[in-house]
Short mmCIF file of C-alpha atoms in Angstrom, two decimals:
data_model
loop_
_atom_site.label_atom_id
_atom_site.label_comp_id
_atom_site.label_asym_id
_atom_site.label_seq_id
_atom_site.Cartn_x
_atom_site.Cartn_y
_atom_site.Cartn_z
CA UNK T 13 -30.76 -10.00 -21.84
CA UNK T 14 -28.48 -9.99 -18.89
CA UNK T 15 -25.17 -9.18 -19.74
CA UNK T 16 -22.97 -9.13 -16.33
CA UNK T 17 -23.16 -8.50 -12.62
CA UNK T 18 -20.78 -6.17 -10.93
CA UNK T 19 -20.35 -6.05 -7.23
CA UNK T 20 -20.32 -2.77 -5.45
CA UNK T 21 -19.78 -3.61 -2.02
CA UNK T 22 -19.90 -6.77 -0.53
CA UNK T 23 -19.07 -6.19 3.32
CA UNK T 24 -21.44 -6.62 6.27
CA UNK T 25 -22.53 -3.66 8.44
CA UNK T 26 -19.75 -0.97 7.46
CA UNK T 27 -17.08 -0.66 5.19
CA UNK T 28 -13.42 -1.28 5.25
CA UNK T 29 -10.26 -0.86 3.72
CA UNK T 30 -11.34 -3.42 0.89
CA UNK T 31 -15.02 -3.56 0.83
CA UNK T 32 -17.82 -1.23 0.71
CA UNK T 33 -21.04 -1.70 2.13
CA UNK T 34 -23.85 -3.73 0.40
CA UNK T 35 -24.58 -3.21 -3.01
CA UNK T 36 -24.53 -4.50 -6.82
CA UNK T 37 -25.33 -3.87 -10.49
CA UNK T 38 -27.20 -5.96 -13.14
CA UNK T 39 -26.12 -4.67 -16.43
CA UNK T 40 -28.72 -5.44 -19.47
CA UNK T 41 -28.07 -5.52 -23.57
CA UNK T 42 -24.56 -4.69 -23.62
CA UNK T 43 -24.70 -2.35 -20.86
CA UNK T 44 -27.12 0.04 -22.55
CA UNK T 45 -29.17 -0.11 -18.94
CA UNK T 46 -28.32 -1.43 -15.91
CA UNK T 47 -30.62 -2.36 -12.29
CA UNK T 48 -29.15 -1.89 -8.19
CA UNK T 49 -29.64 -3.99 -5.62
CA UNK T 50 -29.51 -2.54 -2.52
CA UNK T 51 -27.61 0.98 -2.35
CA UNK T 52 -25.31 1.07 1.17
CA UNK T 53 -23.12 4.14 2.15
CA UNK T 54 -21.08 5.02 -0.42
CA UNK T 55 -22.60 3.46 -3.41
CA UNK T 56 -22.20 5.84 -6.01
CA UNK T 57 -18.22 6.59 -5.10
CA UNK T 58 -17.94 2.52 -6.50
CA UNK T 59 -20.60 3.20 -9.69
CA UNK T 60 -17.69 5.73 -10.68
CA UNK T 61 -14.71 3.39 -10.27
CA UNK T 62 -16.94 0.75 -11.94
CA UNK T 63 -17.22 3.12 -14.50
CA UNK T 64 -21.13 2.82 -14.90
CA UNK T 65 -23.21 6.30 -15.29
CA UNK T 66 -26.74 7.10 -13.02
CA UNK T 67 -28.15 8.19 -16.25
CA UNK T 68 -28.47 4.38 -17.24
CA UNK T 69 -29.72 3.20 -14.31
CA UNK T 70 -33.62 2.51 -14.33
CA UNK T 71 -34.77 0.08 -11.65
CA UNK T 72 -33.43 -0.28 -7.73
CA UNK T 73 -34.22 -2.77 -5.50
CA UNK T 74 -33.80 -2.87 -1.47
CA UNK T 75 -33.95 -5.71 0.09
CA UNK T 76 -34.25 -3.68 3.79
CA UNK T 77 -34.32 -1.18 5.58
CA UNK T 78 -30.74 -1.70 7.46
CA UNK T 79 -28.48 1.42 6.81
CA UNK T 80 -25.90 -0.84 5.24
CA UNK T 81 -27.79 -1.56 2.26
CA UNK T 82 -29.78 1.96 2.61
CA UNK T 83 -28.24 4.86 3.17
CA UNK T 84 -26.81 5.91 -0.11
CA UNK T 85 -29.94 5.84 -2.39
CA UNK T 86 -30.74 9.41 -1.12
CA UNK T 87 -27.33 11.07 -2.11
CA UNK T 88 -27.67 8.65 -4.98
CA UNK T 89 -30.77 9.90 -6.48
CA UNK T 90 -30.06 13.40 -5.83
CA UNK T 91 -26.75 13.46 -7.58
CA UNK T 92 -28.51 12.10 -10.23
CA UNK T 93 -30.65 14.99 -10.27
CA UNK T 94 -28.01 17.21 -10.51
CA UNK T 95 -26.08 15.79 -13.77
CA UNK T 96 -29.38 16.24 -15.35
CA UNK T 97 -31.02 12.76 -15.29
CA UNK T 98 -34.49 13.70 -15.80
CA UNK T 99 -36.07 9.77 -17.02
CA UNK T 100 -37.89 8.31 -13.84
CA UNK T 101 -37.11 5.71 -11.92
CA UNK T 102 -38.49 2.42 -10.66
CA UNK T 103 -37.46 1.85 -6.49
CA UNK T 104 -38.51 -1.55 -4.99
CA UNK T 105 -38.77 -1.94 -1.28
CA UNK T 106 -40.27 -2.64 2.06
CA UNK T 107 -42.81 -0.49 3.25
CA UNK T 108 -41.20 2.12 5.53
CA UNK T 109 -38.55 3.35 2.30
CA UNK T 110 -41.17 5.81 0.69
CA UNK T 111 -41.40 7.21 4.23
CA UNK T 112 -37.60 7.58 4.85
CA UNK T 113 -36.95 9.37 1.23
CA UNK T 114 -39.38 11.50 1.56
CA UNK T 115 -38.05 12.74 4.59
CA UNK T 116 -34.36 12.57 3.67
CA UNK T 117 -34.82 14.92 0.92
CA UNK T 118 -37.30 17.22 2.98
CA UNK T 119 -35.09 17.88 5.74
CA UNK T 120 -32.43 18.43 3.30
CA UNK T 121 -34.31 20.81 0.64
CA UNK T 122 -33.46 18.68 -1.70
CA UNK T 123 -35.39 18.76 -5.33
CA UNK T 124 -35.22 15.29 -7.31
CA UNK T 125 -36.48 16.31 -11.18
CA UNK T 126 -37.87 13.24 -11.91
CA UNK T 127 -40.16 10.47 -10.75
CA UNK T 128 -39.86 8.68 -8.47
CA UNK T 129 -42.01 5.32 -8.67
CA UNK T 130 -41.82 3.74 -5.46
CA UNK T 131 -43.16 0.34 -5.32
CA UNK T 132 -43.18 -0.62 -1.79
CA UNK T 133 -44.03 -4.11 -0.97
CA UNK T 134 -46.11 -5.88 1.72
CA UNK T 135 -44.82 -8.91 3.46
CA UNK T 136 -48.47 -10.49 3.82
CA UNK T 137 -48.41 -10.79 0.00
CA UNK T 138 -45.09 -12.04 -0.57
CA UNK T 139 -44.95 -14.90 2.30
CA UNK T 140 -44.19 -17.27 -0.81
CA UNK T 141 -42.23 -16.49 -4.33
CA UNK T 142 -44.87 -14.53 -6.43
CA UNK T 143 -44.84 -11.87 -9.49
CA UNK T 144 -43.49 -8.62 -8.37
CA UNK T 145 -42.96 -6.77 -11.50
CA UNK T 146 -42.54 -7.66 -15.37
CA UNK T 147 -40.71 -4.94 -17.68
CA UNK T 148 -40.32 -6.11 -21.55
CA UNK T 149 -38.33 -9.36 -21.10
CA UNK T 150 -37.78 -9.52 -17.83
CA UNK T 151 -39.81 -10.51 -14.74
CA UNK T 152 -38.74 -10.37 -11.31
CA UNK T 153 -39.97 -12.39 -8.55
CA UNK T 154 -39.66 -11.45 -4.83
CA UNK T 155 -40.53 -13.25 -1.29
CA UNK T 156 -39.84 -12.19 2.12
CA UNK T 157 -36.96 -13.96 3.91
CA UNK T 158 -36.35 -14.27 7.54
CA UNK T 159 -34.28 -11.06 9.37
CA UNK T 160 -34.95 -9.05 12.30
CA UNK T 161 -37.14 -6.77 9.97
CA UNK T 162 -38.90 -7.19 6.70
CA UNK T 163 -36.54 -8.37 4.09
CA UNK T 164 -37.11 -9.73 0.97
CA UNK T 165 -35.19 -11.81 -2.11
CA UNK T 166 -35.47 -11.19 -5.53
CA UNK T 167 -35.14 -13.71 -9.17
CA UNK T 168 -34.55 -12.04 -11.86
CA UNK T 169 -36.01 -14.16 -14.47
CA UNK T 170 -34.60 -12.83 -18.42
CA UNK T 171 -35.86 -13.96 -21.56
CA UNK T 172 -33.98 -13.43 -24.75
CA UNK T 173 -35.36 -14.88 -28.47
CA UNK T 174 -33.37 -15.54 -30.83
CA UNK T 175 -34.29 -16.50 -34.62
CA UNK T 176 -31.29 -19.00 -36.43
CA UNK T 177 -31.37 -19.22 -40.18
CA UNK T 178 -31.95 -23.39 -40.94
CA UNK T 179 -29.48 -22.89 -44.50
CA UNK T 180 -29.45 -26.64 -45.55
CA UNK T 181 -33.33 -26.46 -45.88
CA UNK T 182 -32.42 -23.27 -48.39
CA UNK T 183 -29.75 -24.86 -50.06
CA UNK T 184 -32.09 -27.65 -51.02
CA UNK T 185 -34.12 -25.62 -52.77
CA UNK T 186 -31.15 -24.22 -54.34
CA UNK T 187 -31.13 -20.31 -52.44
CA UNK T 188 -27.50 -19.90 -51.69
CA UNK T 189 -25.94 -17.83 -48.50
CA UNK T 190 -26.51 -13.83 -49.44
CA UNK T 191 -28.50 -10.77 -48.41
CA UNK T 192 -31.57 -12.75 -48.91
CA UNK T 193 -30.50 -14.52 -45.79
CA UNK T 194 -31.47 -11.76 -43.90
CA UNK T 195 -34.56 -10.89 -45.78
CA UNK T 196 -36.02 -14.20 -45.14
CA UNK T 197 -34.93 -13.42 -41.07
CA UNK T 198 -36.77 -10.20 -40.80
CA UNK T 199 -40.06 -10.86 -43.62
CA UNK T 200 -42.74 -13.42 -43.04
CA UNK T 201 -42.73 -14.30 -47.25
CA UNK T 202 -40.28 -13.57 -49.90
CA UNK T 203 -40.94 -13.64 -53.56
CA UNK T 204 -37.80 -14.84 -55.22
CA UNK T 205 -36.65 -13.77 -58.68
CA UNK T 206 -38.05 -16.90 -60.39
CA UNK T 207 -41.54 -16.04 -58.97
CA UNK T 208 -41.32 -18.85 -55.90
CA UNK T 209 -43.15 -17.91 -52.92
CA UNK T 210 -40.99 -18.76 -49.53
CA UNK T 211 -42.72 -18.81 -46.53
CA UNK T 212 -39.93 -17.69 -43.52
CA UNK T 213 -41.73 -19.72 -41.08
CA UNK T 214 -40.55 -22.79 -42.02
CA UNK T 215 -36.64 -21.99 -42.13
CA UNK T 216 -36.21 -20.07 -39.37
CA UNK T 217 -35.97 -22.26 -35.81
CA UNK T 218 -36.30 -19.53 -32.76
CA UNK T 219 -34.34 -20.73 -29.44
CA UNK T 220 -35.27 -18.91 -26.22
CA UNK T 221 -32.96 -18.49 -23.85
CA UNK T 222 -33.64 -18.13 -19.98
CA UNK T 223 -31.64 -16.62 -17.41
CA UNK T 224 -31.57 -16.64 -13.67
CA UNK T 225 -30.37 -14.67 -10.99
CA UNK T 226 -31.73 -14.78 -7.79
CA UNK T 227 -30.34 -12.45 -4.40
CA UNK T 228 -30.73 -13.22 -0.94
CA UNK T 229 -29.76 -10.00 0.97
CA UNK T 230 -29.88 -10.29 4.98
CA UNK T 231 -31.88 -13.52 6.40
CA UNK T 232 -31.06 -16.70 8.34
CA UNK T 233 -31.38 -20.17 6.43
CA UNK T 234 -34.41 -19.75 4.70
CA UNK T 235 -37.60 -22.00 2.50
CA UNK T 236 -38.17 -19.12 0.53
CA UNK T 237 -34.63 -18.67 -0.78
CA UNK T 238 -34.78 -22.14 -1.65
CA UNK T 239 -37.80 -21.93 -3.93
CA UNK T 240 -36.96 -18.47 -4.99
CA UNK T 241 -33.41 -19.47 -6.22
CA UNK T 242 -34.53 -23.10 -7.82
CA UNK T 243 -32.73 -23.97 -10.62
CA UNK T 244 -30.92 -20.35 -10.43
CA UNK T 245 -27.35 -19.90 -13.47
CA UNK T 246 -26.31 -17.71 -9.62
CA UNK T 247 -27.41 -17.18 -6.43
CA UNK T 248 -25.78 -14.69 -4.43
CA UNK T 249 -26.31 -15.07 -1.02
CA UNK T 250 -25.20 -13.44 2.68
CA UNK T 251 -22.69 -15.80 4.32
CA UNK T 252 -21.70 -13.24 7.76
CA UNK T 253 -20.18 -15.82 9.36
CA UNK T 254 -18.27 -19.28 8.93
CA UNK T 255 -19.75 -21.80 10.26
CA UNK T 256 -17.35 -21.51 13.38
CA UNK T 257 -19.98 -18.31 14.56
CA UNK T 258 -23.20 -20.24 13.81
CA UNK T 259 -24.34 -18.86 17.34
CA UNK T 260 -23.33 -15.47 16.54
CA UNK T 261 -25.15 -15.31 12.96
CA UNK T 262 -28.48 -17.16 14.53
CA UNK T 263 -28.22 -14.14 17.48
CA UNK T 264 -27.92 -11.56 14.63
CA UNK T 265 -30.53 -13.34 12.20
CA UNK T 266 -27.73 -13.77 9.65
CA UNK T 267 -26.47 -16.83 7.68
CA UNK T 268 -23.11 -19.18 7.65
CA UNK T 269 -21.40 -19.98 4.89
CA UNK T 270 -22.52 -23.52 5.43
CA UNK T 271 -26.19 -22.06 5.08
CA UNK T 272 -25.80 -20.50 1.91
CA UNK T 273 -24.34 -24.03 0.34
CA UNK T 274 -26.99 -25.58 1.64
CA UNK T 275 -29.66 -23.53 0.13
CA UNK T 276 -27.74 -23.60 -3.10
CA UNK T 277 -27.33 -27.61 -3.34
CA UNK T 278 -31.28 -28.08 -2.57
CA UNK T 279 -32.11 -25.47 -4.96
CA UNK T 280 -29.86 -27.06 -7.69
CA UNK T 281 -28.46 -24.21 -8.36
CA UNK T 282 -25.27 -23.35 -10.86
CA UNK T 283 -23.46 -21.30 -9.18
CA UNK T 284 -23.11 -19.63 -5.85
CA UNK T 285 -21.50 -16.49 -4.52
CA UNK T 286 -21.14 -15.39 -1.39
CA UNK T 287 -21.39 -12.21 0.04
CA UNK T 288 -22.13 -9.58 2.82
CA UNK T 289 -18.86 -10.66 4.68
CA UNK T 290 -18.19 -9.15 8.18
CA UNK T 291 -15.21 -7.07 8.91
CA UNK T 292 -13.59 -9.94 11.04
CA UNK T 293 -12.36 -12.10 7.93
CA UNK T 294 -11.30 -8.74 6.37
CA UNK T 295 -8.09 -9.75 4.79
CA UNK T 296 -4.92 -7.70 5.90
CA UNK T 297 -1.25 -8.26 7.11
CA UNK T 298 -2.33 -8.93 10.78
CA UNK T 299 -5.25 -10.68 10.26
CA UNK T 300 -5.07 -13.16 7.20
CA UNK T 301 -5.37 -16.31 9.39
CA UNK T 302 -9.16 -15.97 9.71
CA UNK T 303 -9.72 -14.85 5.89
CA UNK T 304 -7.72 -18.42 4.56
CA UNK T 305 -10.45 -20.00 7.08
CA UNK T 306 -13.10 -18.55 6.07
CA UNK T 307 -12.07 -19.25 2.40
CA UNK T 308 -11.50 -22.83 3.06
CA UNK T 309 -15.27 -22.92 4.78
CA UNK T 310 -16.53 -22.40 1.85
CA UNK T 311 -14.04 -24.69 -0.12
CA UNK T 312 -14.31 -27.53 1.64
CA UNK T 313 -18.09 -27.64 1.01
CA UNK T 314 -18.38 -26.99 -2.55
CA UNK T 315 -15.38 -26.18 -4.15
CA UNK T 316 -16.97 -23.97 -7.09
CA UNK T 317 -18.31 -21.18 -4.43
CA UNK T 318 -17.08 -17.37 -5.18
CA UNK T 319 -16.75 -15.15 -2.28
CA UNK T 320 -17.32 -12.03 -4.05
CA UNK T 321 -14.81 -8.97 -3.75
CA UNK T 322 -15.67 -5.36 -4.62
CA UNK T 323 -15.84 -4.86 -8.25
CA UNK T 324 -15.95 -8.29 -9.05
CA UNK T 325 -17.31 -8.88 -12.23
CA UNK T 326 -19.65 -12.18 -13.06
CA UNK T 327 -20.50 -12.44 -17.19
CA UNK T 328 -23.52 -14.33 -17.69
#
């Protein structure tokens, strides 16, 4: 089950004093494993201070091909190599990103001693929401959105079951709290000391739980995030610009806060965080006046929206 999201770098186009470049973690089952999104300049500098190890990471995603949310995964994947991560990895991408690490590590001589499994994936098949890839509980949906190249969004979609004991149905027929509890959890029949069959089945009730999370990397407002973030516990979406700059973030295929709220409210979704922020609203002695309005942007709209921060932790 998801566990947490951590943000890595949540700045538009290049970094600054307070934000890195594009990126964030997933973490899984108590932080046992953990997935990327996107992997800017820089990346693996903030999986240190987050305190989160390469050797647990098993799955990256790209959204596109932009150097902001690209160019660490080859320094990435060859440090890696070098603290002796040998398990192969699943990369997710547009087509193009088999191409550019294959050529980033030939120029460079550099040797990766594991697998790389590079799914790369084509627009004309993803012009809607559909399957991308299902590993144990956890599928993972992807469309293309709209950006000045191929980019796509991704839902993660988690499944956890979980069996309850129903104890007043045992106490009626007079078995007491105790380490049969458990038996009856894990067995399908129990034969109790006085000879009595029990069949687990009908006093255990199993609840499945469903998580969301859905991630909207570089587009304009968009019908795909919509149905790919329906009903989403988060969305985290771009927002480059307040809506002051709606010409600017049109001219640069990005979204407005105002756009991201808007997908958010017609997906009915829970909660929505904001990211991908340009430079200009960078927070700082001499420039804190557009920051508060930026902030208040997103406020004044819907009061519950987070604009992320580097290493900004979401529990889920």
């Amino acid at each position: 089950m998801i566990d947490k999201i951590i943000f890595l770098g949540t700045s538009a186009g290049m970094p600054t004093n307070n934000r890195n470049v594009s990126s964030l973690a997933v973490l899984f089952d108590h932080g046992k494993n953990f997935w990327l999104f996107d992997c800017g300049e820089g990346t693996q500098q903030q999986l240190i201070r987050a305190g989160l190890k390469l050797s647990k990471l098993n799955s990256i995603f790209i959204t596109h091909l932009h150097g902001d949310h690209l160019f660490g995964l080859p320094g990435l994947l060859a440090t890696r190599g070098l603290q002796g991560v040998k398990t192969n990895i699943d990369i997710f991408g547009p087509i193009g990103l088999q191409d550019y690490l294959r050529s980033s590590f030939e120029y460079s001589e550099t040797y990766i001693p594991y697998h790389l499994k590079i799914h790369q994936i084509e627009k004309e098949k993803y012009l809607t929401k559909r399957l991308l890839w299902k590993k144990e509980n956890h599928s993972v949906f992807s469309a293309v959105l709209d950006h000045q190249m191929d980019s796509f969004g991704y839902m993660i979609i988690s499944k956890e079951k979980k069996s309850n004991i129903l104890p007043e149905q045992l106490i009626k027929l007079g078995i007491q709290p105790g380490p049969i509890y458990k038996d009856i959890k894990e067995k399908r029949k129990i034969i109790l000391k006085d000879g009595r069959v029990i069949d687990s089945d009908f006093f255990i009730k199993t609840v499945v739980r469903v998580k969301k999370i859905c991630y909207c990397g570089d587009t304009v407002f968009s019908k795909n995030a919509i149905d790919l973030s329906r009903n989403a516990d988060i969305l985290i979406h771009e927002a480059t610009f307040s809506d002051q700059e709606e010409y600017k973030a049109k001219k640069s295929f990005h979204s407005t806060i105002g756009d991201a709220i808007n997908i958010a409210k017609l997906a009915n979704v829970k909660k929505l965080v904001l990211t991908h922020i340009s430079p200009r609203y960078e927070r700082s002695s001499d420039n804190n006046e557009r920051w508060d309005e930026f902030q208040a942007n997103a406020n004044s709209q819907l009061p519950e929206t987070i604009v992320a921060y580097d290493f900004l932790e979401i529990k889920i």
